[in-house]
Tab-separated table of C-alpha atoms and ligand atoms in Angstrom:
chain	number	residue	atom	x	y	z
A	1	UNK	CA	42.809	-7.505	77.644
A	2	UNK	CA	42.800	-9.554	74.538
A	3	UNK	CA	45.820	-9.024	71.937
A	4	UNK	CA	45.025	-9.001	68.418
A	5	UNK	CA	47.385	-9.529	65.210
A	6	UNK	CA	49.464	-5.847	64.743
A	7	UNK	CA	47.315	-4.016	61.710
A	8	UNK	CA	48.134	-5.431	58.330
A	9	UNK	CA	49.264	-8.849	59.226
A	10	UNK	CA	47.595	-11.924	58.561
A	11	UNK	CA	47.381	-15.142	60.246
A	12	UNK	CA	47.401	-18.386	57.646
A	13	UNK	CA	45.806	-21.309	59.065
A	14	UNK	CA	43.940	-24.738	57.696
A	15	UNK	CA	43.464	-24.405	53.648
A	16	UNK	CA	45.252	-21.011	53.646
A	17	UNK	CA	48.730	-22.528	55.310
A	18	UNK	CA	48.038	-25.156	52.628
A	19	UNK	CA	47.538	-22.919	49.952
A	20	UNK	CA	50.638	-20.863	50.163
A	21	UNK	CA	53.276	-23.717	51.014
A	22	UNK	CA	51.611	-25.011	47.945
A	23	UNK	CA	52.766	-22.007	45.757
A	24	UNK	CA	55.789	-21.940	47.421
A	25	UNK	CA	56.421	-25.874	46.309
A	26	UNK	CA	55.274	-25.057	42.965
A	27	UNK	CA	57.483	-21.869	41.882
A	28	UNK	CA	60.700	-23.484	44.008
A	29	UNK	CA	60.263	-26.547	41.315
A	30	UNK	CA	60.222	-24.740	38.547
A	31	UNK	CA	62.560	-21.811	39.015
A	32	UNK	CA	64.788	-24.994	39.937
A	33	UNK	CA	64.165	-25.967	36.544
A	34	UNK	CA	65.250	-23.070	35.213
A	35	UNK	CA	68.563	-23.208	36.923
A	36	UNK	CA	67.919	-21.312	39.636
A	37	UNK	CA	69.210	-22.040	43.206
A	38	UNK	CA	67.156	-20.934	46.521
A	39	UNK	CA	68.682	-18.471	48.888
A	40	UNK	CA	67.719	-17.377	52.247
A	41	UNK	CA	69.395	-13.704	53.525
A	42	UNK	CA	68.237	-11.835	56.669
A	43	UNK	CA	64.934	-10.694	57.358
A	44	UNK	CA	66.373	-7.338	58.386
A	45	UNK	CA	69.589	-5.504	57.129
A	46	UNK	CA	71.242	-2.419	57.545
A	47	UNK	CA	69.062	0.115	56.317
A	48	UNK	CA	71.616	1.496	54.116
A	49	UNK	CA	71.304	-2.097	52.010
A	50	UNK	CA	67.787	-0.209	50.590
A	51	UNK	CA	68.527	3.397	51.050
A	52	UNK	CA	71.642	3.275	48.199
A	53	UNK	CA	69.725	0.719	46.013
A	54	UNK	CA	65.899	1.284	45.969
A	55	UNK	CA	66.359	4.859	45.742
A	56	UNK	CA	65.601	7.721	48.188
A	57	UNK	CA	62.788	8.871	45.622
A	58	UNK	CA	61.246	5.244	45.844
A	59	UNK	CA	57.698	5.344	48.287
A	60	UNK	CA	59.753	2.225	50.029
A	61	UNK	CA	62.436	4.124	51.180
A	62	UNK	CA	60.386	7.460	51.533
A	63	UNK	CA	57.871	6.316	53.839
A	64	UNK	CA	57.262	2.595	54.401
A	65	UNK	CA	60.505	1.228	55.646
A	66	UNK	CA	60.281	-0.509	58.951
A	67	UNK	CA	63.696	1.306	60.438
A	68	UNK	CA	64.748	1.036	64.166
A	69	UNK	CA	67.914	1.772	66.092
A	70	UNK	CA	69.497	-1.474	68.021
A	71	UNK	CA	71.083	-1.894	71.071
A	72	UNK	CA	74.116	-1.474	69.251
A	73	UNK	CA	72.952	2.055	67.780
A	74	UNK	CA	72.832	0.302	64.343
A	75	UNK	CA	69.997	1.466	62.147
A	76	UNK	CA	68.265	-1.445	61.126
A	77	UNK	CA	65.444	-2.152	58.685
A	78	UNK	CA	62.874	-4.829	58.120
A	79	UNK	CA	63.809	-5.959	54.340
A	80	UNK	CA	60.982	-4.606	52.333
A	81	UNK	CA	61.719	-6.087	49.161
A	82	UNK	CA	64.701	-8.563	48.001
A	83	UNK	CA	66.663	-7.559	45.400
A	84	UNK	CA	68.889	-5.354	47.106
A	85	UNK	CA	69.263	-7.862	50.048
A	86	UNK	CA	70.254	-10.544	47.501
A	87	UNK	CA	72.978	-8.653	45.185
A	88	UNK	CA	74.161	-7.638	49.076
A	89	UNK	CA	74.587	-11.125	49.448
A	90	UNK	CA	76.456	-11.351	46.472
A	91	UNK	CA	78.677	-8.553	46.301
A	92	UNK	CA	79.174	-9.317	50.251
A	93	UNK	CA	80.458	-13.002	49.525
A	94	UNK	CA	81.987	-12.247	46.552
A	95	UNK	CA	80.062	-15.122	44.740
A	96	UNK	CA	81.133	-12.821	41.432
A	97	UNK	CA	84.866	-14.491	41.176
A	98	UNK	CA	83.944	-17.539	39.560
A	99	UNK	CA	82.712	-15.118	37.031
A	100	UNK	CA	79.833	-17.603	35.956
A	101	UNK	CA	75.917	-16.759	35.860
A	102	UNK	CA	74.202	-17.317	39.131
A	103	UNK	CA	70.569	-17.669	39.311
A	104	UNK	CA	68.955	-17.604	42.616
A	105	UNK	CA	65.694	-17.411	44.117
A	106	UNK	CA	63.802	-16.927	47.266
A	107	UNK	CA	60.885	-17.137	49.623
A	108	UNK	CA	59.830	-15.400	52.563
A	109	UNK	CA	58.041	-12.191	54.528
A	110	UNK	CA	58.727	-8.418	53.999
A	111	UNK	CA	57.768	-5.510	55.354
A	112	UNK	CA	56.159	-2.368	54.312
A	113	UNK	CA	54.591	0.321	56.117
A	114	UNK	CA	51.796	0.846	53.812
A	115	UNK	CA	47.835	1.261	54.454
A	116	UNK	CA	46.615	-2.108	54.360
A	117	UNK	CA	43.756	-2.813	52.206
A	118	UNK	CA	42.773	-5.917	49.651
A	119	UNK	CA	46.106	-7.135	48.221
A	120	UNK	CA	48.009	-5.253	50.220
A	121	UNK	CA	49.251	-5.823	53.905
A	122	UNK	CA	52.499	-4.856	56.106
A	123	UNK	CA	53.819	-7.665	56.184
A	124	UNK	CA	53.341	-10.102	52.933
A	125	UNK	CA	55.402	-12.749	51.270
A	126	UNK	CA	57.266	-12.664	48.285
A	127	UNK	CA	58.427	-15.464	45.972
A	128	UNK	CA	61.324	-13.784	43.663
A	129	UNK	CA	64.471	-14.301	41.237
A	130	UNK	CA	67.613	-12.871	40.633
A	131	UNK	CA	69.753	-13.532	37.192
A	132	UNK	CA	73.268	-12.172	37.556
A	133	UNK	CA	76.435	-12.090	35.073
A	134	UNK	CA	74.215	-12.062	32.085
A	135	UNK	CA	72.572	-9.283	30.189
A	136	UNK	CA	70.544	-10.786	26.865
A	137	UNK	CA	67.002	-9.966	25.898
A	138	UNK	CA	67.001	-14.360	25.723
A	139	UNK	CA	67.336	-14.609	29.738
A	140	UNK	CA	64.688	-11.649	30.197
A	141	UNK	CA	62.549	-13.195	28.077
A	142	UNK	CA	62.743	-16.839	29.880
A	143	UNK	CA	62.277	-14.942	32.839
A	144	UNK	CA	59.552	-13.941	31.833
A	145	UNK	CA	58.746	-17.179	30.517
A	146	UNK	CA	59.124	-18.602	33.344
A	147	UNK	CA	57.010	-16.467	35.390
A	148	UNK	CA	54.279	-17.403	33.352
A	149	UNK	CA	54.743	-21.063	33.524
A	150	UNK	CA	54.733	-21.186	37.127
A	151	UNK	CA	51.085	-19.054	36.827
A	152	UNK	CA	50.014	-21.571	34.600
A	153	UNK	CA	51.581	-24.478	36.604
A	154	UNK	CA	49.201	-22.760	39.705
A	155	UNK	CA	46.053	-22.949	37.397
A	156	UNK	CA	45.843	-19.095	37.470
A	157	UNK	CA	44.221	-17.467	34.346
A	158	UNK	CA	43.920	-14.167	33.155
A	159	UNK	CA	47.119	-12.479	33.819
A	160	UNK	CA	48.771	-10.272	31.524
A	161	UNK	CA	51.999	-9.526	31.180
A	162	UNK	CA	53.035	-5.543	30.843
A	163	UNK	CA	56.077	-4.603	29.620
A	164	UNK	CA	58.093	-1.568	28.327
A	165	UNK	CA	61.415	-0.285	28.653
A	166	UNK	CA	62.988	2.886	30.667
A	167	UNK	CA	66.460	2.691	28.785
A	168	UNK	CA	69.844	2.646	29.886
A	169	UNK	CA	70.788	5.842	31.272
A	170	UNK	CA	71.974	7.563	28.487
A	171	UNK	CA	68.210	7.180	26.408
A	172	UNK	CA	66.520	7.587	30.528
A	173	UNK	CA	69.097	11.001	30.648
A	174	UNK	CA	67.397	12.731	27.817
A	175	UNK	CA	63.805	11.752	28.582
A	176	UNK	CA	64.031	13.084	32.043
A	177	UNK	CA	64.926	16.157	30.563
A	178	UNK	CA	62.458	16.091	28.033
A	179	UNK	CA	59.640	15.160	30.977
A	180	UNK	CA	60.875	18.077	33.359
A	181	UNK	CA	60.168	20.589	30.765
A	182	UNK	CA	56.920	18.908	29.778
A	183	UNK	CA	55.579	18.656	33.459
A	184	UNK	CA	56.955	22.262	34.655
A	185	UNK	CA	54.641	24.272	33.506
A	186	UNK	CA	51.415	22.320	34.693
A	187	UNK	CA	52.848	21.146	38.265
A	188	UNK	CA	50.161	23.278	39.979
A	189	UNK	CA	47.260	21.118	38.361
A	190	UNK	CA	49.115	17.422	39.533
A	191	UNK	CA	48.947	15.935	43.070
A	192	UNK	CA	51.695	16.526	45.823
A	193	UNK	CA	52.755	13.030	45.008
A	194	UNK	CA	53.642	14.105	41.530
A	195	UNK	CA	55.197	17.411	42.244
A	196	UNK	CA	57.849	15.630	45.230
A	197	UNK	CA	58.548	12.870	42.397
A	198	UNK	CA	58.875	16.256	39.678
A	199	UNK	CA	62.156	17.109	41.837
A	200	UNK	CA	63.154	13.692	42.956
A	201	UNK	CA	62.316	11.510	39.625
A	202	UNK	CA	60.306	12.997	36.945
A	203	UNK	CA	59.710	9.321	35.485
A	204	UNK	CA	57.955	7.898	38.790
A	205	UNK	CA	55.110	10.768	38.002
A	206	UNK	CA	54.294	8.167	35.277
A	207	UNK	CA	53.478	5.976	38.152
A	208	UNK	CA	51.477	8.347	40.087
A	209	UNK	CA	47.380	6.209	40.803
A	210	UNK	CA	46.090	10.053	41.613
A	211	UNK	CA	46.540	11.741	38.063
A	212	UNK	CA	46.506	8.616	35.476
A	213	UNK	CA	44.165	9.648	33.830
A	214	UNK	CA	44.869	13.027	33.334
A	215	UNK	CA	44.959	14.321	29.992
A	216	UNK	CA	48.478	16.062	31.016
A	217	UNK	CA	49.546	12.808	31.846
A	218	UNK	CA	48.387	10.936	28.950
A	219	UNK	CA	50.257	13.252	26.921
A	220	UNK	CA	53.556	13.125	28.655
A	221	UNK	CA	56.298	12.314	26.458
A	222	UNK	CA	57.132	8.426	25.832
A	223	UNK	CA	60.546	6.703	26.276
A	224	UNK	CA	60.250	5.226	22.963
A	225	UNK	CA	60.441	8.661	21.289
A	226	UNK	CA	64.310	8.521	23.690
A	227	UNK	CA	66.036	5.634	23.290
A	228	UNK	CA	68.967	5.564	22.032
A	229	UNK	CA	69.538	3.035	19.100
A	230	UNK	CA	71.058	0.151	21.038
A	231	UNK	CA	68.273	0.310	23.964
A	232	UNK	CA	65.823	-0.029	21.222
A	233	UNK	CA	67.504	-2.962	19.654
A	234	UNK	CA	67.360	-4.661	23.009
A	235	UNK	CA	63.395	-4.000	23.384
A	236	UNK	CA	62.776	-5.494	20.642
A	237	UNK	CA	65.025	-8.229	20.301
A	238	UNK	CA	63.030	-8.880	23.993
A	239	UNK	CA	60.161	-8.762	22.365
A	240	UNK	CA	60.950	-11.112	19.564
A	241	UNK	CA	61.836	-13.950	22.207
A	242	UNK	CA	58.726	-13.344	23.851
A	243	UNK	CA	56.535	-14.042	20.652
A	244	UNK	CA	59.009	-17.432	20.429
A	245	UNK	CA	57.906	-18.174	23.876
A	246	UNK	CA	54.114	-17.547	22.948
A	247	UNK	CA	53.730	-15.273	25.783
A	248	UNK	CA	51.401	-12.347	25.106
A	249	UNK	CA	52.016	-9.122	26.381
A	250	UNK	CA	51.041	-5.593	26.407
A	251	UNK	CA	53.413	-2.570	25.980
A	252	UNK	CA	52.830	-0.717	28.510
A	253	UNK	CA	54.657	3.181	27.811
A	254	UNK	CA	53.974	4.319	31.261
A	255	UNK	CA	55.165	1.766	32.998
A	256	UNK	CA	57.836	2.840	35.029
A	257	UNK	CA	57.795	0.703	38.110
A	258	UNK	CA	58.184	2.011	41.893
A	259	UNK	CA	61.849	1.274	42.466
A	260	UNK	CA	64.872	3.739	41.618
A	261	UNK	CA	67.384	0.893	40.648
A	262	UNK	CA	65.713	-0.205	37.129
A	263	UNK	CA	67.309	-0.091	33.947
A	264	UNK	CA	66.158	-1.317	30.416
A	265	UNK	CA	63.033	-3.418	30.388
A	266	UNK	CA	60.409	-3.594	33.424
A	267	UNK	CA	57.515	-5.888	33.148
A	268	UNK	CA	54.011	-6.551	35.774
A	269	UNK	CA	51.922	-9.353	35.496
A	270	UNK	CA	48.358	-8.294	35.924
A	271	UNK	CA	45.237	-9.438	36.425
A	272	UNK	CA	42.642	-9.229	33.441
A	273	UNK	CA	39.166	-9.836	34.113
A	274	UNK	CA	36.918	-6.686	33.820
A	275	UNK	CA	34.079	-8.522	35.998
A	276	UNK	CA	36.232	-8.963	39.128
A	277	UNK	CA	37.013	-5.987	41.767
A	278	UNK	CA	40.574	-7.002	41.803
A	279	UNK	CA	40.842	-6.231	38.175
A	280	UNK	CA	43.888	-4.692	37.643
A	281	UNK	CA	46.086	-5.779	40.585
A	282	UNK	CA	49.951	-6.469	40.073
A	283	UNK	CA	50.671	-9.690	40.920
A	284	UNK	CA	54.203	-9.320	40.444
A	285	UNK	CA	56.578	-7.167	38.691
A	286	UNK	CA	60.514	-7.000	37.915
A	287	UNK	CA	62.886	-5.768	35.385
A	288	UNK	CA	66.247	-5.642	34.556
A	289	UNK	CA	68.963	-3.422	36.803
A	290	UNK	CA	72.665	-3.268	35.608
A	291	UNK	CA	73.442	-0.757	37.989
A	292	UNK	CA	72.942	-1.733	41.338
A	293	UNK	CA	76.214	-4.022	41.597
A	294	UNK	CA	78.112	-0.556	42.036
A	295	UNK	CA	75.737	0.624	44.743
A	296	UNK	CA	77.601	-1.933	46.856
A	297	UNK	CA	80.977	-1.155	45.739
A	298	UNK	CA	80.971	-4.375	43.986
A	299	UNK	CA	81.891	-5.260	40.060
A	300	UNK	CA	79.486	-3.851	37.543
A	301	UNK	CA	76.989	-6.795	37.708
A	302	UNK	CA	74.062	-7.264	34.676
A	303	UNK	CA	71.090	-7.807	37.103
A	304	UNK	CA	67.706	-8.660	35.851
A	305	UNK	CA	64.554	-10.263	38.557
A	306	UNK	CA	61.242	-10.845	39.488
A	307	UNK	CA	59.036	-11.082	42.735
A	308	UNK	CA	55.319	-12.228	42.499
A	309	UNK	CA	53.080	-11.307	46.011
A	310	UNK	CA	52.072	-14.187	47.331
A	311	UNK	CA	49.325	-13.078	48.917
A	312	UNK	CA	47.797	-11.805	45.426
A	313	UNK	CA	48.756	-14.886	43.821
A	314	UNK	CA	46.079	-16.538	46.439
A	315	UNK	CA	43.159	-14.116	46.033
A	316	UNK	CA	43.320	-14.814	42.330
A	317	UNK	CA	43.277	-18.366	43.066
A	318	UNK	CA	40.458	-18.119	45.036
A	319	UNK	CA	38.353	-15.651	42.893
A	320	UNK	CA	39.330	-18.892	39.976
A	321	UNK	CA	37.792	-21.356	42.510
A	322	UNK	CA	41.200	-23.251	42.076
A	323	UNK	CA	41.601	-25.877	44.994
A	324	UNK	CA	44.868	-27.054	45.961
A	325	UNK	CA	43.742	-29.435	48.612
A	326	UNK	CA	43.395	-32.544	46.549
A	327	UNK	CA	45.941	-34.466	48.027
A	328	UNK	CA	45.392	-37.816	47.850
A	329	UNK	CA	46.450	-39.596	50.420
A	330	UNK	CA	45.036	-41.815	52.406
A	331	UNK	CA	43.555	-41.529	56.356
A	332	UNK	CA	43.764	-44.011	58.450
A	333	UNK	CA	42.787	-44.179	62.310
A	334	UNK	CA	42.987	-46.885	65.007
A	335	UNK	CA	40.326	-47.776	67.151
A	336	UNK	CA	41.262	-49.742	70.120
A	337	UNK	CA	39.187	-52.332	72.644
A	338	UNK	CA	41.086	-51.806	76.544
A	339	UNK	CA	43.585	-50.473	77.898
A	340	UNK	CA	46.148	-53.100	76.518
A	341	UNK	CA	45.215	-52.666	72.889
A	342	UNK	CA	45.599	-48.645	73.475
A	343	UNK	CA	49.521	-49.586	74.034
A	344	UNK	CA	49.057	-51.589	71.177
A	345	UNK	CA	47.758	-48.867	69.175
A	346	UNK	CA	50.127	-46.576	69.785
A	347	UNK	CA	52.834	-49.335	68.807
A	348	UNK	CA	50.835	-49.453	65.551
A	349	UNK	CA	51.006	-45.774	64.971
A	350	UNK	CA	54.712	-45.826	65.461
A	351	UNK	CA	54.836	-48.419	62.411
A	352	UNK	CA	52.202	-47.000	60.089
A	353	UNK	CA	54.290	-43.439	60.469
A	354	UNK	CA	57.297	-45.414	59.539
A	355	UNK	CA	55.876	-46.578	56.687
A	356	UNK	CA	54.950	-43.006	55.845
A	357	UNK	CA	51.226	-43.795	55.956
A	358	UNK	CA	48.879	-40.941	57.437
A	359	UNK	CA	47.412	-41.963	60.661
A	360	UNK	CA	46.054	-40.865	63.879
A	361	UNK	CA	44.614	-42.705	66.948
A	362	UNK	CA	42.244	-41.317	69.947
A	363	UNK	CA	45.210	-40.722	72.833
A	364	UNK	CA	42.647	-40.307	75.534
A	365	UNK	CA	38.948	-42.721	75.046
A	366	UNK	CA	39.293	-46.513	75.266
A	367	UNK	CA	35.362	-46.054	75.353
A	368	UNK	CA	34.081	-46.947	71.032
A	369	UNK	CA	31.805	-44.322	70.629
A	370	UNK	CA	34.277	-41.196	70.944
A	371	UNK	CA	36.629	-43.341	68.851
A	372	UNK	CA	34.877	-43.978	66.076
A	373	UNK	CA	33.552	-39.795	66.484
A	374	UNK	CA	37.431	-39.294	65.788
A	375	UNK	CA	36.955	-41.316	62.797
A	376	UNK	CA	34.504	-39.794	61.268
A	377	UNK	CA	36.066	-36.182	62.087
A	378	UNK	CA	39.257	-36.906	60.431
A	379	UNK	CA	37.418	-38.559	57.655
A	380	UNK	CA	39.493	-41.661	57.668
A	381	UNK	CA	39.580	-43.900	54.356
A	382	UNK	CA	40.677	-47.213	56.784
A	383	UNK	CA	39.834	-48.078	60.027
A	384	UNK	CA	41.902	-50.424	62.054
A	385	UNK	CA	40.282	-52.249	64.981
A	386	UNK	CA	42.501	-53.889	67.660
A	387	UNK	CA	41.831	-56.141	70.693
A	388	UNK	CA	43.279	-58.866	72.626
A	389	UNK	CA	42.812	-61.462	70.295
A	390	UNK	CA	44.668	-59.325	67.299
A	391	UNK	CA	47.324	-58.650	69.836
A	392	UNK	CA	47.935	-61.842	70.871
A	393	UNK	CA	48.120	-63.109	67.329
A	394	UNK	CA	49.946	-60.237	65.711
A	395	UNK	CA	46.813	-59.168	63.205
A	396	UNK	CA	44.603	-56.645	62.896
A	397	UNK	CA	41.179	-55.573	61.534
A	398	UNK	CA	41.201	-53.359	59.032
A	399	UNK	CA	38.169	-51.783	56.763
A	400	UNK	CA	38.050	-50.026	53.981
A	401	UNK	CA	35.301	-47.444	55.086
A	402	UNK	CA	34.314	-46.138	51.161
A	403	UNK	CA	33.986	-50.147	49.947
A	404	UNK	CA	33.173	-51.629	53.635
A	405	UNK	CA	35.221	-54.208	52.982
A	406	UNK	CA	36.423	-55.663	56.297
A	407	UNK	CA	39.360	-58.123	56.800
A	408	UNK	CA	41.788	-59.225	59.277
A	409	UNK	CA	45.400	-59.246	58.223
A	410	UNK	CA	48.839	-59.949	59.765
A	411	UNK	CA	50.580	-57.096	60.820
A	412	UNK	CA	53.338	-58.104	58.574
A	413	UNK	CA	50.940	-57.591	55.626
A	414	UNK	CA	50.301	-54.220	56.327
A	415	UNK	CA	52.866	-52.623	53.585
A	416	UNK	CA	51.132	-55.370	50.785
A	417	UNK	CA	47.358	-53.993	51.639
A	418	UNK	CA	48.304	-50.456	50.905
A	419	UNK	CA	50.843	-51.370	48.078
A	420	UNK	CA	53.977	-49.827	49.383
A	421	UNK	CA	57.624	-50.668	49.644
A	422	UNK	CA	58.865	-54.344	51.594
A	423	UNK	CA	59.920	-53.182	55.219
A	424	UNK	CA	62.528	-55.414	56.475
A	425	UNK	CA	61.482	-55.155	60.095
A	426	UNK	CA	60.097	-58.004	61.843
A	427	UNK	CA	57.263	-55.783	63.199
A	428	UNK	CA	55.085	-57.138	66.510
A	429	UNK	CA	52.920	-55.719	68.795
B	501	AMP	P1	57.562	-4.621	44.199
B	501	AMP	O1	58.692	-5.625	44.985
B	501	AMP	O2	56.822	-3.439	45.197
B	501	AMP	O3	57.858	-4.443	42.261
B	501	AMP	O4	56.598	-5.581	43.952
B	501	AMP	C1	56.073	-7.113	43.585
B	501	AMP	C2	54.810	-7.341	43.721
B	501	AMP	O5	54.458	-7.981	45.759
B	501	AMP	C3	53.444	-6.947	43.702
B	501	AMP	O6	53.415	-6.823	42.383
B	501	AMP	C4	52.807	-7.018	44.720
B	501	AMP	O7	52.160	-8.528	44.019
B	501	AMP	C5	53.291	-7.798	45.681
B	501	AMP	N1	53.255	-6.490	46.648
B	501	AMP	C6	54.135	-5.359	47.020
B	501	AMP	N2	54.135	-4.998	48.315
B	501	AMP	C7	52.768	-5.520	48.632
B	501	AMP	C8	51.927	-4.999	50.348
B	501	AMP	N3	52.058	-4.197	50.887
B	501	AMP	N4	51.007	-6.294	50.360
B	501	AMP	C9	50.854	-6.941	49.233
B	501	AMP	N5	51.768	-7.293	48.740
B	501	AMP	C10	52.665	-6.557	47.803
């Protein structure tokens, strides 16, 4: 029976695999420049890690987790997101002990049992960051700035920053009360999800996709009218710093994000191209979450983070025709004449790789025709030909395919030919 990949998963090969690593490399480099260091946490965690922090009113915990009981009778969950796991790592390892600011980034697979569709898979990759130990609108703005720098460096255009504040607990409590009062008489006119959210966390009703255009939703109270002064000031300062970094943003007063742990600013990076079928898709999102440390019985940790969906970034790069496959690496092919030359060719191949050059040989064929076919197939920029004479004199014939120049050089001159570093080794066949 034919075996296929599980529903909602993807195989990445060829160009897509390169594009995936390209995104990882660019984002890692920029995060490093912004003072973040990589962390690698387990792919699975105790289920409690997510239940406590992501929250039982979130879709993730409610219906999307890949949870199973392992052979030791423990409840285990394939990580649906990283923020809770990185906080678990931080508290468990007492990384807060030095009282410093800590900035972490991660890249890897995550798992949510969702209905697969364009840009939504059951295994997906996120690149994300978390910064602990500082509560300042300047840091929040700089993190949004960093995310924009990453998209810029990847060449991705037409991405807008949508931003909102959901305030600290104080503001949120009075806002929640106002929402409860407002929505109560309309419950029968709203979808089932909204009715469930009404009971667990009415803020999440604003996030509803089904009723988003409903006038009831549009007229709902706005958080900005319930912010305590301190929260309002924090948000205003954040916007001021975004202006300083020349980040274009849009205040989106119904943006609340789907996870329960956020406090104060929340934001999303949204694809903004009205002509595109994926217009409005969120490439990433994040926000501040100052109360999570306590969920792990740790200290009070001021924290902020965001994550990009790598698959979605790939989608918009493809849509915008951004090609990352422009590595300018010369491809060398070795063609050998006869059995003895095949052995010498292998030695030469090994030497070229020591020089960090990209080289191939036809392992199987000694006839010329299939060997030249291979040169064509791999798009060789240079073809090296060796036979008995070349071996006897430690020489080689090298042809520049583009210019058609052909020369005979000594083996020891190879590095000079390619303009690379001096080699101490006395190389012979
Ligand atoms: P979240 O962790 O829910 O805040 O999501 C952050 C980003 O991860 C989203 O904006 C998406 O780009 C990406 N993402 C989340 N869930 C999925 C999924 N099921 N499939 C693909 N990408 C996802």
